[in-house]
Amino acid sequence: MMLIFLGPPGAGKGTQAKRIEEKHGLRQLSTGDMLRAARAAGTPVGLEAKTSMDRGDLVPDHLVIGVVEERIADPDCARGVIFDGFPRNVVQAEALDAMLARAGRKLDAVIEIRVDEAALVARQATRVQETLRAGGKVRDDDKPDVLRHRLAVYHRETAPLIAYYKGRGILKTVDGMASIDSVTATIAKLLDR
Ligand code: ADP
């Protein structure tokens, strides 16, 4: 099964993907995590991604597309994948179609996790405060200014994918403001159909 989880930063894509992957034997692929790992390892991809990531901009398409195509060929992706944070624009979506076609696979569903963004920004600001008060470290791109910028990028670049996949009849929308458990249950039900 090949799935995409779509939604703005902070919508809970990663949390839900982790829960669904265990249940359905899929592999969650977070391009954000993959890029952060590349940065930590100091690879050429990581170095090239750094500036865009720190600003909250998308990293260049060719970097992400290359990383994803290599990764989905790994044996642990054979049963299926949940794309979390990819594709982020139409160029990436078309590249995904092409690479899946080359691999003889196809997308089964796109799960849009819809949230109230004002509530989301407020929730995130509280979380940052709490983390700082507890002496923890906050990811630079989770700080309020950068998060606001990432939301703007989401609207400009990523939100058009909702119509892109709706037009193909594979979009399913869930209410991401419900409790974590109930969002998981709704997604699981959609997938069992
Ligand atoms: P979140 O899940 O909080 O939205 P991610 O971890 O997915 O954040 O992404 C963090 C950053 O990594 C993004 O702001 C962007 O710079 C980069 N990134 C992740 N995935 C992609 C992608 N598919 N295309 C371009 N940039 C990406």
mmCIF file with all atom_site columns, N, CA and C and ligand atoms in Angstrom, residues 9-10 13 30-33 35-36 52-53 56-59 64 84-88 92 139 141-142 150, ligand 1:
data_model
loop_
_atom_site.group_PDB
_atom_site.id
_atom_site.type_symbol
_atom_site.label_atom_id
_atom_site.label_alt_id
_atom_site.label_comp_id
_atom_site.label_asym_id
_atom_site.label_entity_id
_atom_site.label_seq_id
_atom_site.pdbx_PDB_ins_code
_atom_site.Cartn_x
_atom_site.Cartn_y
_atom_site.Cartn_z
_atom_site.occupancy
_atom_site.B_iso_or_equiv
_atom_site.pdbx_formal_charge
_atom_site.auth_seq_id
_atom_site.auth_comp_id
_atom_site.auth_asym_id
_atom_site.auth_atom_id
_atom_site.pdbx_PDB_model_num
ATOM   1   N N   . PRO A 1 9   ? 2.341  21.877 8.612  1.00 0.00 ? 9   PRO A N   1
ATOM   2   C CA  . PRO A 1 9   ? 3.234  21.529 9.701  1.00 0.00 ? 9   PRO A CA  1
ATOM   3   C C   . PRO A 1 9   ? 2.474  21.561 11.018 1.00 0.00 ? 9   PRO A C   1
ATOM   4   N N   . GLY A 1 10  ? 2.685  20.537 11.832 1.00 0.00 ? 10  GLY A N   1
ATOM   5   C CA  . GLY A 1 10  ? 2.041  20.495 13.136 1.00 0.00 ? 10  GLY A CA  1
ATOM   6   C C   . GLY A 1 10  ? 0.678  19.824 13.126 1.00 0.00 ? 10  GLY A C   1
ATOM   7   N N   . LYS A 1 13  ? 0.864  14.670 11.191 1.00 0.00 ? 13  LYS A N   1
ATOM   8   C CA  . LYS A 1 13  ? 1.142  13.645 10.174 1.00 0.00 ? 13  LYS A CA  1
ATOM   9   C C   . LYS A 1 13  ? 2.094  12.569 10.706 1.00 0.00 ? 13  LYS A C   1
ATOM   10  N N   . SER A 1 30  ? 9.555  9.950  6.393  1.00 0.00 ? 30  SER A N   1
ATOM   11  C CA  . SER A 1 30  ? 9.462  11.388 6.623  1.00 0.00 ? 30  SER A CA  1
ATOM   12  C C   . SER A 1 30  ? 10.654 12.046 5.938  1.00 0.00 ? 30  SER A C   1
ATOM   13  N N   . THR A 1 31  ? 10.380 12.828 4.907  1.00 0.00 ? 31  THR A N   1
ATOM   14  C CA  . THR A 1 31  ? 11.510 13.477 4.215  1.00 0.00 ? 31  THR A CA  1
ATOM   15  C C   . THR A 1 31  ? 12.192 14.476 5.152  1.00 0.00 ? 31  THR A C   1
ATOM   16  N N   . GLY A 1 32  ? 11.434 15.071 6.080  1.00 0.00 ? 32  GLY A N   1
ATOM   17  C CA  . GLY A 1 32  ? 12.039 15.972 7.065  1.00 0.00 ? 32  GLY A CA  1
ATOM   18  C C   . GLY A 1 32  ? 13.084 15.218 7.905  1.00 0.00 ? 32  GLY A C   1
ATOM   19  N N   . ASP A 1 33  ? 12.697 14.028 8.400  1.00 0.00 ? 33  ASP A N   1
ATOM   20  C CA  . ASP A 1 33  ? 13.639 13.221 9.195  1.00 0.00 ? 33  ASP A CA  1
ATOM   21  C C   . ASP A 1 33  ? 14.842 12.801 8.354  1.00 0.00 ? 33  ASP A C   1
ATOM   22  N N   . LEU A 1 35  ? 16.113 14.312 5.771  1.00 0.00 ? 35  LEU A N   1
ATOM   23  C CA  . LEU A 1 35  ? 16.996 15.466 5.524  1.00 0.00 ? 35  LEU A CA  1
ATOM   24  C C   . LEU A 1 35  ? 17.756 15.851 6.789  1.00 0.00 ? 35  LEU A C   1
ATOM   25  N N   . ARG A 1 36  ? 17.082 15.764 7.936  1.00 0.00 ? 36  ARG A N   1
ATOM   26  C CA  . ARG A 1 36  ? 17.785 16.079 9.204  1.00 0.00 ? 36  ARG A CA  1
ATOM   27  C C   . ARG A 1 36  ? 18.905 15.073 9.454  1.00 0.00 ? 36  ARG A C   1
ATOM   28  N N   . SER A 1 52  ? 17.958 26.130 3.215  1.00 0.00 ? 52  SER A N   1
ATOM   29  C CA  . SER A 1 52  ? 16.510 26.190 3.007  1.00 0.00 ? 52  SER A CA  1
ATOM   30  C C   . SER A 1 52  ? 15.779 25.749 4.261  1.00 0.00 ? 52  SER A C   1
ATOM   31  N N   . MET A 1 53  ? 16.247 24.678 4.884  1.00 0.00 ? 53  MET A N   1
ATOM   32  C CA  . MET A 1 53  ? 15.545 24.156 6.064  1.00 0.00 ? 53  MET A CA  1
ATOM   33  C C   . MET A 1 53  ? 15.540 25.183 7.190  1.00 0.00 ? 53  MET A C   1
ATOM   34  N N   . GLY A 1 56  ? 12.985 27.674 6.705  1.00 0.00 ? 56  GLY A N   1
ATOM   35  C CA  . GLY A 1 56  ? 11.614 27.187 6.625  1.00 0.00 ? 56  GLY A CA  1
ATOM   36  C C   . GLY A 1 56  ? 11.132 27.094 5.190  1.00 0.00 ? 56  GLY A C   1
ATOM   37  N N   . ASP A 1 57  ? 12.075 27.190 4.247  1.00 0.00 ? 57  ASP A N   1
ATOM   38  C CA  . ASP A 1 57  ? 11.727 27.021 2.832  1.00 0.00 ? 57  ASP A CA  1
ATOM   39  C C   . ASP A 1 57  ? 11.850 25.555 2.445  1.00 0.00 ? 57  ASP A C   1
ATOM   40  N N   . LEU A 1 58  ? 11.279 25.214 1.300  1.00 0.00 ? 58  LEU A N   1
ATOM   41  C CA  . LEU A 1 58  ? 11.456 23.858 0.799  1.00 0.00 ? 58  LEU A CA  1
ATOM   42  C C   . LEU A 1 58  ? 12.889 23.709 0.289  1.00 0.00 ? 58  LEU A C   1
ATOM   43  N N   . VAL A 1 59  ? 13.462 22.545 0.472  1.00 0.00 ? 59  VAL A N   1
ATOM   44  C CA  . VAL A 1 59  ? 14.770 22.292 -0.112 1.00 0.00 ? 59  VAL A CA  1
ATOM   45  C C   . VAL A 1 59  ? 14.550 22.004 -1.603 1.00 0.00 ? 59  VAL A C   1
ATOM   46  N N   . VAL A 1 64  ? 15.270 16.147 -2.728 1.00 0.00 ? 64  VAL A N   1
ATOM   47  C CA  . VAL A 1 64  ? 14.278 15.308 -2.046 1.00 0.00 ? 64  VAL A CA  1
ATOM   48  C C   . VAL A 1 64  ? 13.865 14.139 -2.936 1.00 0.00 ? 64  VAL A C   1
ATOM   49  N N   . ASP A 1 84  ? 5.373  10.984 4.438  1.00 0.00 ? 84  ASP A N   1
ATOM   50  C CA  . ASP A 1 84  ? 5.036  11.994 5.440  1.00 0.00 ? 84  ASP A CA  1
ATOM   51  C C   . ASP A 1 84  ? 5.906  13.215 5.143  1.00 0.00 ? 84  ASP A C   1
ATOM   52  N N   . GLY A 1 85  ? 5.279  14.259 4.599  1.00 0.00 ? 85  GLY A N   1
ATOM   53  C CA  . GLY A 1 85  ? 6.071  15.447 4.249  1.00 0.00 ? 85  GLY A CA  1
ATOM   54  C C   . GLY A 1 85  ? 6.546  15.433 2.810  1.00 0.00 ? 85  GLY A C   1
ATOM   55  N N   . PHE A 1 86  ? 6.066  14.505 2.032  1.00 0.00 ? 86  PHE A N   1
ATOM   56  C CA  . PHE A 1 86  ? 6.400  14.397 0.604  1.00 0.00 ? 86  PHE A CA  1
ATOM   57  C C   . PHE A 1 86  ? 5.205  13.818 -0.119 1.00 0.00 ? 86  PHE A C   1
ATOM   58  N N   . PRO A 1 87  ? 4.823  14.286 -1.278 1.00 0.00 ? 87  PRO A N   1
ATOM   59  C CA  . PRO A 1 87  ? 5.364  15.445 -1.977 1.00 0.00 ? 87  PRO A CA  1
ATOM   60  C C   . PRO A 1 87  ? 4.908  16.760 -1.336 1.00 0.00 ? 87  PRO A C   1
ATOM   61  N N   . ARG A 1 88  ? 5.681  17.805 -1.576 1.00 0.00 ? 88  ARG A N   1
ATOM   62  C CA  . ARG A 1 88  ? 5.384  19.115 -0.998 1.00 0.00 ? 88  ARG A CA  1
ATOM   63  C C   . ARG A 1 88  ? 4.985  20.126 -2.063 1.00 0.00 ? 88  ARG A C   1
ATOM   64  N N   . GLN A 1 92  ? 7.089  17.685 -7.248 1.00 0.00 ? 92  GLN A N   1
ATOM   65  C CA  . GLN A 1 92  ? 7.400  16.464 -6.495 1.00 0.00 ? 92  GLN A CA  1
ATOM   66  C C   . GLN A 1 92  ? 6.314  15.408 -6.687 1.00 0.00 ? 92  GLN A C   1
ATOM   67  N N   . ARG A 1 139 ? 13.531 22.787 18.074 1.00 0.00 ? 139 ARG A N   1
ATOM   68  C CA  . ARG A 1 139 ? 14.051 22.810 16.696 1.00 0.00 ? 139 ARG A CA  1
ATOM   69  C C   . ARG A 1 139 ? 13.898 24.224 16.169 1.00 0.00 ? 139 ARG A C   1
ATOM   70  N N   . ASP A 1 141 ? 13.359 25.441 13.360 1.00 0.00 ? 141 ASP A N   1
ATOM   71  C CA  . ASP A 1 141 ? 12.249 25.697 12.438 1.00 0.00 ? 141 ASP A CA  1
ATOM   72  C C   . ASP A 1 141 ? 10.888 25.494 13.092 1.00 0.00 ? 141 ASP A C   1
ATOM   73  N N   . ASP A 1 142 ? 10.860 25.193 14.387 1.00 0.00 ? 142 ASP A N   1
ATOM   74  C CA  . ASP A 1 142 ? 9.593  25.131 15.116 1.00 0.00 ? 142 ASP A CA  1
ATOM   75  C C   . ASP A 1 142 ? 9.314  26.433 15.862 1.00 0.00 ? 142 ASP A C   1
ATOM   76  N N   . ARG A 1 150 ? 6.674  28.617 7.398  1.00 0.00 ? 150 ARG A N   1
ATOM   77  C CA  . ARG A 1 150 ? 6.420  27.276 6.847  1.00 0.00 ? 150 ARG A CA  1
ATOM   78  C C   . ARG A 1 150 ? 4.952  27.106 6.487  1.00 0.00 ? 150 ARG A C   1
HETATM 79  P P1  . ADP B 2 .   ? 6.935  19.179 9.612  1.00 0.00 ? 1   ADP B P1  1
HETATM 80  O O1  . ADP B 2 .   ? 6.576  17.742 9.637  1.00 0.00 ? 1   ADP B O1  1
HETATM 81  O O2  . ADP B 2 .   ? 7.016  19.787 10.975 1.00 0.00 ? 1   ADP B O2  1
HETATM 82  O O3  . ADP B 2 .   ? 6.170  19.978 8.622  1.00 0.00 ? 1   ADP B O3  1
HETATM 83  P P2  . ADP B 2 .   ? 9.285  18.335 8.263  1.00 0.00 ? 1   ADP B P2  1
HETATM 84  O O4  . ADP B 2 .   ? 10.126 17.613 9.229  1.00 0.00 ? 1   ADP B O4  1
HETATM 85  O O5  . ADP B 2 .   ? 8.435  17.558 7.332  1.00 0.00 ? 1   ADP B O5  1
HETATM 86  O O6  . ADP B 2 .   ? 8.405  19.338 9.080  1.00 0.00 ? 1   ADP B O6  1
HETATM 87  O O7  . ADP B 2 .   ? 10.187 19.302 7.352  1.00 0.00 ? 1   ADP B O7  1
HETATM 88  C C1  . ADP B 2 .   ? 11.163 20.164 7.883  1.00 0.00 ? 1   ADP B C1  1
HETATM 89  C C2  . ADP B 2 .   ? 11.851 20.907 6.731  1.00 0.00 ? 1   ADP B C2  1
HETATM 90  O O8  . ADP B 2 .   ? 12.505 19.963 5.862  1.00 0.00 ? 1   ADP B O8  1
HETATM 91  C C3  . ADP B 2 .   ? 10.922 21.682 5.807  1.00 0.00 ? 1   ADP B C3  1
HETATM 92  O O9  . ADP B 2 .   ? 10.614 22.949 6.301  1.00 0.00 ? 1   ADP B O9  1
HETATM 93  C C4  . ADP B 2 .   ? 11.752 21.729 4.512  1.00 0.00 ? 1   ADP B C4  1
HETATM 94  O O10 . ADP B 2 .   ? 12.769 22.696 4.578  1.00 0.00 ? 1   ADP B O10 1
HETATM 95  C C5  . ADP B 2 .   ? 12.415 20.371 4.506  1.00 0.00 ? 1   ADP B C5  1
HETATM 96  N N1  . ADP B 2 .   ? 11.613 19.374 3.745  1.00 0.00 ? 1   ADP B N1  1
HETATM 97  C C6  . ADP B 2 .   ? 11.032 18.250 4.237  1.00 0.00 ? 1   ADP B C6  1
HETATM 98  N N2  . ADP B 2 .   ? 10.402 17.563 3.269  1.00 0.00 ? 1   ADP B N2  1
HETATM 99  C C7  . ADP B 2 .   ? 10.566 18.275 2.133  1.00 0.00 ? 1   ADP B C7  1
HETATM 100 C C8  . ADP B 2 .   ? 10.131 18.120 0.791  1.00 0.00 ? 1   ADP B C8  1
HETATM 101 N N3  . ADP B 2 .   ? 9.379  17.073 0.412  1.00 0.00 ? 1   ADP B N3  1
HETATM 102 N N4  . ADP B 2 .   ? 10.502 19.054 -0.117 1.00 0.00 ? 1   ADP B N4  1
HETATM 103 C C9  . ADP B 2 .   ? 11.256 20.100 0.225  1.00 0.00 ? 1   ADP B C9  1
HETATM 104 N N5  . ADP B 2 .   ? 11.676 20.333 1.479  1.00 0.00 ? 1   ADP B N5  1
HETATM 105 C C10 . ADP B 2 .   ? 11.349 19.437 2.426  1.00 0.00 ? 1   ADP B C10 1
#
